[in-house]
């Protein structure tokens, strides 16, 4: 795996429609090859063959398969961010349970297309500075939006809405990613229901001070 930052960047950005179609064909082929063969055996030769381009043409766009994988990860992140952003433009449901269910369902949908490719992304994806910056930016936006929802929703009783927002965003992303990408299958409906139940109970539970009140054993 290449270690230089320049080795993780595409060689050129297409300026014509035909060149963009070729790039998309390479990326689609790479997604299938990585999912089918894994990362070690998912060679650029196999990717070029699946994309029906010459290996020389592939290298005009990407210097190596690391750069291709970085682009696939960036595309995956962008699709998730676009889906979340479109949901933000909608009026949220009145029920907090339905709000959380929407978050969880969106995360599952964004990760459920190809669990094998998801595993390759998680295990072998190069952590370039640009990619890490994108991840951090998306996470900040989701946390800020979730914190605002927590602060204004009448059902929410949790006091530290900042920490609660961070927990909700990171736990949903990590749990969905890990459980769907892991070998073996998991029923996504059950996963959705359990995550929703966990967070609804957490943010709508009676305050700790009130829950602790009550008769003291031994008092008359």
PDB file of C-alpha atoms in Angstrom:
ATOM      1  CA  UNK A   1       0.000   0.000   0.000  1.00  0.00           C
ATOM      2  CA  UNK A   2       1.409   3.343  -0.991  1.00  0.00           C
ATOM      3  CA  UNK A   3       2.272   5.738   1.798  1.00  0.00           C
ATOM      4  CA  UNK A   4       2.650   9.032  -0.072  1.00  0.00           C
ATOM      5  CA  UNK A   5      -0.254  11.438  -0.136  1.00  0.00           C
ATOM      6  CA  UNK A   6       0.212  12.034  -3.863  1.00  0.00           C
ATOM      7  CA  UNK A   7      -0.234   8.294  -4.485  1.00  0.00           C
ATOM      8  CA  UNK A   8      -3.777   8.489  -3.092  1.00  0.00           C
ATOM      9  CA  UNK A   9      -4.986  11.176  -5.469  1.00  0.00           C
ATOM     10  CA  UNK A  10      -6.491  10.676  -8.943  1.00  0.00           C
ATOM     11  CA  UNK A  11      -4.066  11.559 -11.719  1.00  0.00           C
ATOM     12  CA  UNK A  12      -6.559  13.750 -13.547  1.00  0.00           C
ATOM     13  CA  UNK A  13     -10.116  14.985 -13.281  1.00  0.00           C
ATOM     14  CA  UNK A  14     -12.214  14.337 -16.398  1.00  0.00           C
ATOM     15  CA  UNK A  15     -13.255  17.438 -18.329  1.00  0.00           C
ATOM     16  CA  UNK A  16     -15.344  15.718 -20.994  1.00  0.00           C
ATOM     17  CA  UNK A  17     -18.445  13.594 -20.618  1.00  0.00           C
ATOM     18  CA  UNK A  18     -16.804  10.556 -22.212  1.00  0.00           C
ATOM     19  CA  UNK A  19     -13.826  10.777 -19.839  1.00  0.00           C
ATOM     20  CA  UNK A  20     -16.177  11.051 -16.843  1.00  0.00           C
ATOM     21  CA  UNK A  21     -18.050   7.963 -18.010  1.00  0.00           C
ATOM     22  CA  UNK A  22     -14.742   6.082 -18.207  1.00  0.00           C
ATOM     23  CA  UNK A  23     -13.858   7.152 -14.671  1.00  0.00           C
ATOM     24  CA  UNK A  24     -17.248   6.060 -13.362  1.00  0.00           C
ATOM     25  CA  UNK A  25     -16.872   2.733 -15.161  1.00  0.00           C
ATOM     26  CA  UNK A  26     -13.513   2.192 -13.448  1.00  0.00           C
ATOM     27  CA  UNK A  27     -14.989   2.992 -10.035  1.00  0.00           C
ATOM     28  CA  UNK A  28     -18.004   0.719 -10.561  1.00  0.00           C
ATOM     29  CA  UNK A  29     -15.739  -2.089 -11.734  1.00  0.00           C
ATOM     30  CA  UNK A  30     -13.452  -1.599  -8.741  1.00  0.00           C
ATOM     31  CA  UNK A  31     -16.398  -1.825  -6.328  1.00  0.00           C
ATOM     32  CA  UNK A  32     -17.411  -5.169  -7.854  1.00  0.00           C
ATOM     33  CA  UNK A  33     -13.832  -6.505  -7.949  1.00  0.00           C
ATOM     34  CA  UNK A  34     -13.042  -5.542  -4.339  1.00  0.00           C
ATOM     35  CA  UNK A  35     -16.315  -7.087  -3.146  1.00  0.00           C
ATOM     36  CA  UNK A  36     -15.767 -10.275  -5.138  1.00  0.00           C
ATOM     37  CA  UNK A  37     -12.028 -10.865  -4.670  1.00  0.00           C
ATOM     38  CA  UNK A  38     -11.136  -8.809  -1.596  1.00  0.00           C
ATOM     39  CA  UNK A  39      -8.538  -6.078  -1.542  1.00  0.00           C
ATOM     40  CA  UNK A  40      -5.344  -8.122  -1.885  1.00  0.00           C
ATOM     41  CA  UNK A  41      -6.567  -9.992  -4.958  1.00  0.00           C
ATOM     42  CA  UNK A  42      -8.493  -7.029  -6.327  1.00  0.00           C
ATOM     43  CA  UNK A  43      -5.718  -5.962  -8.677  1.00  0.00           C
ATOM     44  CA  UNK A  44      -5.732  -3.065 -11.104  1.00  0.00           C
ATOM     45  CA  UNK A  45      -5.555  -5.600 -13.939  1.00  0.00           C
ATOM     46  CA  UNK A  46      -8.800  -7.182 -12.785  1.00  0.00           C
ATOM     47  CA  UNK A  47     -10.388  -3.760 -12.367  1.00  0.00           C
ATOM     48  CA  UNK A  48      -9.333  -2.700 -15.874  1.00  0.00           C
ATOM     49  CA  UNK A  49     -10.629  -5.955 -17.329  1.00  0.00           C
ATOM     50  CA  UNK A  50     -13.992  -5.586 -15.552  1.00  0.00           C
ATOM     51  CA  UNK A  51     -14.231  -1.944 -16.677  1.00  0.00           C
ATOM     52  CA  UNK A  52     -13.293  -2.908 -20.246  1.00  0.00           C
ATOM     53  CA  UNK A  53     -10.464  -0.407 -20.421  1.00  0.00           C
ATOM     54  CA  UNK A  54      -6.763  -0.917 -20.948  1.00  0.00           C
ATOM     55  CA  UNK A  55      -4.511  -0.924 -17.910  1.00  0.00           C
ATOM     56  CA  UNK A  56      -2.819   2.136 -19.405  1.00  0.00           C
ATOM     57  CA  UNK A  57      -6.150   3.974 -19.500  1.00  0.00           C
ATOM     58  CA  UNK A  58      -6.801   3.068 -15.882  1.00  0.00           C
ATOM     59  CA  UNK A  59      -3.442   4.488 -14.839  1.00  0.00           C
ATOM     60  CA  UNK A  60      -4.261   7.725 -16.632  1.00  0.00           C
ATOM     61  CA  UNK A  61      -6.959   8.236 -13.999  1.00  0.00           C
ATOM     62  CA  UNK A  62      -5.580   6.488 -10.906  1.00  0.00           C
ATOM     63  CA  UNK A  63      -1.947   5.742  -9.983  1.00  0.00           C
ATOM     64  CA  UNK A  64      -2.865   2.593  -8.011  1.00  0.00           C
ATOM     65  CA  UNK A  65      -5.734   0.742  -6.366  1.00  0.00           C
ATOM     66  CA  UNK A  66      -5.266   2.697  -3.114  1.00  0.00           C
ATOM     67  CA  UNK A  67      -6.322   5.849  -4.943  1.00  0.00           C
ATOM     68  CA  UNK A  68      -9.327   4.027  -6.388  1.00  0.00           C
ATOM     69  CA  UNK A  69     -10.388   2.831  -2.936  1.00  0.00           C
ATOM     70  CA  UNK A  70     -10.046   6.338  -1.505  1.00  0.00           C
ATOM     71  CA  UNK A  71     -12.347   7.593  -4.268  1.00  0.00           C
ATOM     72  CA  UNK A  72     -14.881   4.859  -3.514  1.00  0.00           C
ATOM     73  CA  UNK A  73     -14.855   5.778   0.175  1.00  0.00           C
ATOM     74  CA  UNK A  74     -15.286   9.464  -0.672  1.00  0.00           C
ATOM     75  CA  UNK A  75     -18.221   8.572  -2.928  1.00  0.00           C
ATOM     76  CA  UNK A  76     -19.768   6.486  -0.141  1.00  0.00           C
ATOM     77  CA  UNK A  77     -19.399   9.370   2.328  1.00  0.00           C
ATOM     78  CA  UNK A  78     -20.823  11.878  -0.125  1.00  0.00           C
ATOM     79  CA  UNK A  79     -23.882   9.699  -0.806  1.00  0.00           C
ATOM     80  CA  UNK A  80     -24.515   9.416   2.926  1.00  0.00           C
ATOM     81  CA  UNK A  81     -24.100  13.146   3.442  1.00  0.00           C
ATOM     82  CA  UNK A  82     -26.477  13.931   0.566  1.00  0.00           C
ATOM     83  CA  UNK A  83     -29.121  11.596   1.983  1.00  0.00           C
ATOM     84  CA  UNK A  84     -28.838  13.188   5.427  1.00  0.00           C
ATOM     85  CA  UNK A  85     -28.902  16.706   3.983  1.00  0.00           C
ATOM     86  CA  UNK A  86     -32.086  16.015   2.003  1.00  0.00           C
ATOM     87  CA  UNK A  87     -33.712  14.741   5.195  1.00  0.00           C
ATOM     88  CA  UNK A  88     -32.739  17.931   7.031  1.00  0.00           C
ATOM     89  CA  UNK A  89     -34.741  19.917   4.487  1.00  0.00           C
ATOM     90  CA  UNK A  90     -37.880  18.029   5.505  1.00  0.00           C
ATOM     91  CA  UNK A  91     -40.020  18.853   8.513  1.00  0.00           C
ATOM     92  CA  UNK A  92     -39.055  16.348  11.240  1.00  0.00           C
ATOM     93  CA  UNK A  93     -41.788  14.094  12.700  1.00  0.00           C
ATOM     94  CA  UNK A  94     -43.365  15.203  15.955  1.00  0.00           C
ATOM     95  CA  UNK A  95     -42.467  11.970  17.731  1.00  0.00           C
ATOM     96  CA  UNK A  96     -38.857  11.771  18.905  1.00  0.00           C
ATOM     97  CA  UNK A  97     -38.970   8.024  18.344  1.00  0.00           C
ATOM     98  CA  UNK A  98     -39.730   8.596  14.667  1.00  0.00           C
ATOM     99  CA  UNK A  99     -36.889  11.124  14.413  1.00  0.00           C
ATOM    100  CA  UNK A 100     -34.399   8.609  15.771  1.00  0.00           C
ATOM    101  CA  UNK A 101     -35.874   5.871  13.595  1.00  0.00           C
ATOM    102  CA  UNK A 102     -35.269   8.044  10.564  1.00  0.00           C
ATOM    103  CA  UNK A 103     -31.603   8.496  11.550  1.00  0.00           C
ATOM    104  CA  UNK A 104     -31.087   4.768  12.053  1.00  0.00           C
ATOM    105  CA  UNK A 105     -32.964   3.725   8.924  1.00  0.00           C
ATOM    106  CA  UNK A 106     -30.952   6.160   6.808  1.00  0.00           C
ATOM    107  CA  UNK A 107     -27.672   4.814   8.182  1.00  0.00           C
ATOM    108  CA  UNK A 108     -28.723   1.220   7.507  1.00  0.00           C
ATOM    109  CA  UNK A 109     -29.815   2.054   3.978  1.00  0.00           C
ATOM    110  CA  UNK A 110     -26.507   3.788   3.259  1.00  0.00           C
ATOM    111  CA  UNK A 111     -24.503   0.763   4.472  1.00  0.00           C
ATOM    112  CA  UNK A 112     -26.599  -2.102   3.209  1.00  0.00           C
ATOM    113  CA  UNK A 113     -25.819  -2.096  -0.531  1.00  0.00           C
ATOM    114  CA  UNK A 114     -22.750  -4.333  -0.386  1.00  0.00           C
ATOM    115  CA  UNK A 115     -21.445  -5.476   3.012  1.00  0.00           C
ATOM    116  CA  UNK A 116     -18.372  -7.092   1.409  1.00  0.00           C
ATOM    117  CA  UNK A 117     -17.278  -3.810  -0.161  1.00  0.00           C
ATOM    118  CA  UNK A 118     -17.995  -2.093   3.147  1.00  0.00           C
ATOM    119  CA  UNK A 119     -15.572  -4.476   4.882  1.00  0.00           C
ATOM    120  CA  UNK A 120     -12.856  -3.673   2.342  1.00  0.00           C
ATOM    121  CA  UNK A 121     -13.385   0.055   2.906  1.00  0.00           C
ATOM    122  CA  UNK A 122     -13.203  -0.351   6.686  1.00  0.00           C
ATOM    123  CA  UNK A 123     -10.182  -2.672   6.766  1.00  0.00           C
ATOM    124  CA  UNK A 124      -8.022  -1.377   3.922  1.00  0.00           C
ATOM    125  CA  UNK A 125      -9.085   2.198   3.237  1.00  0.00           C
ATOM    126  CA  UNK A 126      -6.031   4.513   3.327  1.00  0.00           C
ATOM    127  CA  UNK A 127      -6.512   7.297   5.863  1.00  0.00           C
ATOM    128  CA  UNK A 128      -5.508  10.286   3.772  1.00  0.00           C
ATOM    129  CA  UNK A 129      -5.650  13.749   5.420  1.00  0.00           C
ATOM    130  CA  UNK A 130      -8.262  14.889   2.900  1.00  0.00           C
ATOM    131  CA  UNK A 131     -10.485  11.909   3.648  1.00  0.00           C
ATOM    132  CA  UNK A 132     -10.182  12.343   7.409  1.00  0.00           C
ATOM    133  CA  UNK A 133     -11.090  16.021   7.022  1.00  0.00           C
ATOM    134  CA  UNK A 134     -14.233  15.076   5.102  1.00  0.00           C
ATOM    135  CA  UNK A 135     -15.236  12.514   7.719  1.00  0.00           C
ATOM    136  CA  UNK A 136     -14.741  15.028  10.535  1.00  0.00           C
ATOM    137  CA  UNK A 137     -16.741  17.684   8.672  1.00  0.00           C
ATOM    138  CA  UNK A 138     -19.707  15.387   8.039  1.00  0.00           C
ATOM    139  CA  UNK A 139     -19.664  14.288  11.669  1.00  0.00           C
ATOM    140  CA  UNK A 140     -19.648  17.883  12.974  1.00  0.00           C
ATOM    141  CA  UNK A 141     -22.660  18.756  10.814  1.00  0.00           C
ATOM    142  CA  UNK A 142     -24.662  15.745  12.010  1.00  0.00           C
ATOM    143  CA  UNK A 143     -23.807  16.389  15.662  1.00  0.00           C
ATOM    144  CA  UNK A 144     -24.827  20.048  15.397  1.00  0.00           C
ATOM    145  CA  UNK A 145     -28.152  19.136  13.777  1.00  0.00           C
ATOM    146  CA  UNK A 146     -28.869  16.402  16.340  1.00  0.00           C
ATOM    147  CA  UNK A 147     -27.976  18.676  19.254  1.00  0.00           C
ATOM    148  CA  UNK A 148     -30.430  21.299  17.972  1.00  0.00           C
ATOM    149  CA  UNK A 149     -33.186  18.684  17.777  1.00  0.00           C
ATOM    150  CA  UNK A 150     -32.466  17.518  21.321  1.00  0.00           C
ATOM    151  CA  UNK A 151     -32.509  21.049  22.687  1.00  0.00           C
ATOM    152  CA  UNK A 152     -35.906  21.941  21.286  1.00  0.00           C
ATOM    153  CA  UNK A 153     -37.853  18.677  21.444  1.00  0.00           C
ATOM    154  CA  UNK A 154     -40.373  18.535  24.343  1.00  0.00           C
ATOM    155  CA  UNK A 155     -39.908  14.786  24.946  1.00  0.00           C
ATOM    156  CA  UNK A 156     -36.168  15.068  25.599  1.00  0.00           C
ATOM    157  CA  UNK A 157     -35.100  15.065  29.240  1.00  0.00           C
ATOM    158  CA  UNK A 158     -31.364  14.430  28.911  1.00  0.00           C
ATOM    159  CA  UNK A 159     -29.426  17.352  30.372  1.00  0.00           C
ATOM    160  CA  UNK A 160     -26.153  17.252  28.445  1.00  0.00           C
ATOM    161  CA  UNK A 161     -27.454  17.580  24.896  1.00  0.00           C
ATOM    162  CA  UNK A 162     -23.971  18.082  23.470  1.00  0.00           C
ATOM    163  CA  UNK A 163     -22.652  14.746  24.710  1.00  0.00           C
ATOM    164  CA  UNK A 164     -25.974  13.078  23.895  1.00  0.00           C
ATOM    165  CA  UNK A 165     -25.799  14.313  20.291  1.00  0.00           C
ATOM    166  CA  UNK A 166     -22.243  13.010  19.945  1.00  0.00           C
ATOM    167  CA  UNK A 167     -23.237   9.631  21.385  1.00  0.00           C
ATOM    168  CA  UNK A 168     -26.225   9.284  19.062  1.00  0.00           C
ATOM    169  CA  UNK A 169     -24.339  10.194  15.884  1.00  0.00           C
ATOM    170  CA  UNK A 170     -21.184   8.175  16.543  1.00  0.00           C
ATOM    171  CA  UNK A 171     -22.960   5.132  17.996  1.00  0.00           C
ATOM    172  CA  UNK A 172     -25.414   4.834  15.111  1.00  0.00           C
ATOM    173  CA  UNK A 173     -22.623   5.159  12.549  1.00  0.00           C
ATOM    174  CA  UNK A 174     -20.254   2.758  14.311  1.00  0.00           C
ATOM    175  CA  UNK A 175     -22.852   0.136  15.269  1.00  0.00           C
ATOM    176  CA  UNK A 176     -24.485   0.035  11.841  1.00  0.00           C
ATOM    177  CA  UNK A 177     -21.141  -0.010  10.052  1.00  0.00           C
ATOM    178  CA  UNK A 178     -19.668  -2.761  12.230  1.00  0.00           C
ATOM    179  CA  UNK A 179     -22.706  -5.017  12.360  1.00  0.00           C
ATOM    180  CA  UNK A 180     -23.579  -4.839   8.675  1.00  0.00           C
ATOM    181  CA  UNK A 181     -19.972  -5.151   7.495  1.00  0.00           C
ATOM    182  CA  UNK A 182     -19.211  -8.050   9.842  1.00  0.00           C
ATOM    183  CA  UNK A 183     -19.200 -11.585   8.404  1.00  0.00           C
ATOM    184  CA  UNK A 184     -22.594 -13.209   8.735  1.00  0.00           C
ATOM    185  CA  UNK A 185     -25.948 -11.514   8.419  1.00  0.00           C
ATOM    186  CA  UNK A 186     -28.015  -9.480  10.814  1.00  0.00           C
ATOM    187  CA  UNK A 187     -31.706  -8.746  10.540  1.00  0.00           C
ATOM    188  CA  UNK A 188     -31.788  -5.015   9.814  1.00  0.00           C
ATOM    189  CA  UNK A 189     -35.323  -4.583  11.152  1.00  0.00           C
ATOM    190  CA  UNK A 190     -34.293  -5.979  14.530  1.00  0.00           C
ATOM    191  CA  UNK A 191     -31.143  -3.852  14.484  1.00  0.00           C
ATOM    192  CA  UNK A 192     -33.215  -0.761  13.749  1.00  0.00           C
ATOM    193  CA  UNK A 193     -35.729  -1.485  16.507  1.00  0.00           C
ATOM    194  CA  UNK A 194     -33.091  -2.120  19.181  1.00  0.00           C
ATOM    195  CA  UNK A 195     -31.073   0.994  18.351  1.00  0.00           C
ATOM    196  CA  UNK A 196     -34.220   3.131  18.364  1.00  0.00           C
ATOM    197  CA  UNK A 197     -35.350   1.686  21.706  1.00  0.00           C
ATOM    198  CA  UNK A 198     -31.916   2.266  23.235  1.00  0.00           C
ATOM    199  CA  UNK A 199     -31.721   5.934  22.272  1.00  0.00           C
ATOM    200  CA  UNK A 200     -35.349   6.803  23.007  1.00  0.00           C
ATOM    201  CA  UNK A 201     -35.001   5.423  26.532  1.00  0.00           C
ATOM    202  CA  UNK A 202     -31.723   7.254  26.989  1.00  0.00           C
ATOM    203  CA  UNK A 203     -32.878  10.734  25.985  1.00  0.00           C
ATOM    204  CA  UNK A 204     -36.446  10.591  27.393  1.00  0.00           C
ATOM    205  CA  UNK A 205     -35.749   8.902  30.732  1.00  0.00           C
ATOM    206  CA  UNK A 206     -36.717  10.816  33.902  1.00  0.00           C
ATOM    207  CA  UNK A 207     -33.875  12.987  35.229  1.00  0.00           C
ATOM    208  CA  UNK A 208     -31.541  11.106  37.556  1.00  0.00           C
ATOM    209  CA  UNK A 209     -32.383  13.333  40.528  1.00  0.00           C
ATOM    210  CA  UNK A 210     -36.117  12.691  40.161  1.00  0.00           C
ATOM    211  CA  UNK A 211     -35.629   8.980  39.668  1.00  0.00           C
ATOM    212  CA  UNK A 212     -33.547   8.816  42.851  1.00  0.00           C
ATOM    213  CA  UNK A 213     -36.294  10.386  44.938  1.00  0.00           C
ATOM    214  CA  UNK A 214     -38.629   8.171  46.900  1.00  0.00           C
ATOM    215  CA  UNK A 215     -39.151   6.779  50.362  1.00  0.00           C
ATOM    216  CA  UNK A 216     -35.980   5.876  52.205  1.00  0.00           C
ATOM    217  CA  UNK A 217     -36.040   2.313  53.590  1.00  0.00           C
ATOM    218  CA  UNK A 218     -36.632   2.342  57.353  1.00  0.00           C
ATOM    219  CA  UNK A 219     -38.365   5.728  57.442  1.00  0.00           C
ATOM    220  CA  UNK A 220     -41.675   5.828  59.269  1.00  0.00           C
TER     221      UNK A 220
END
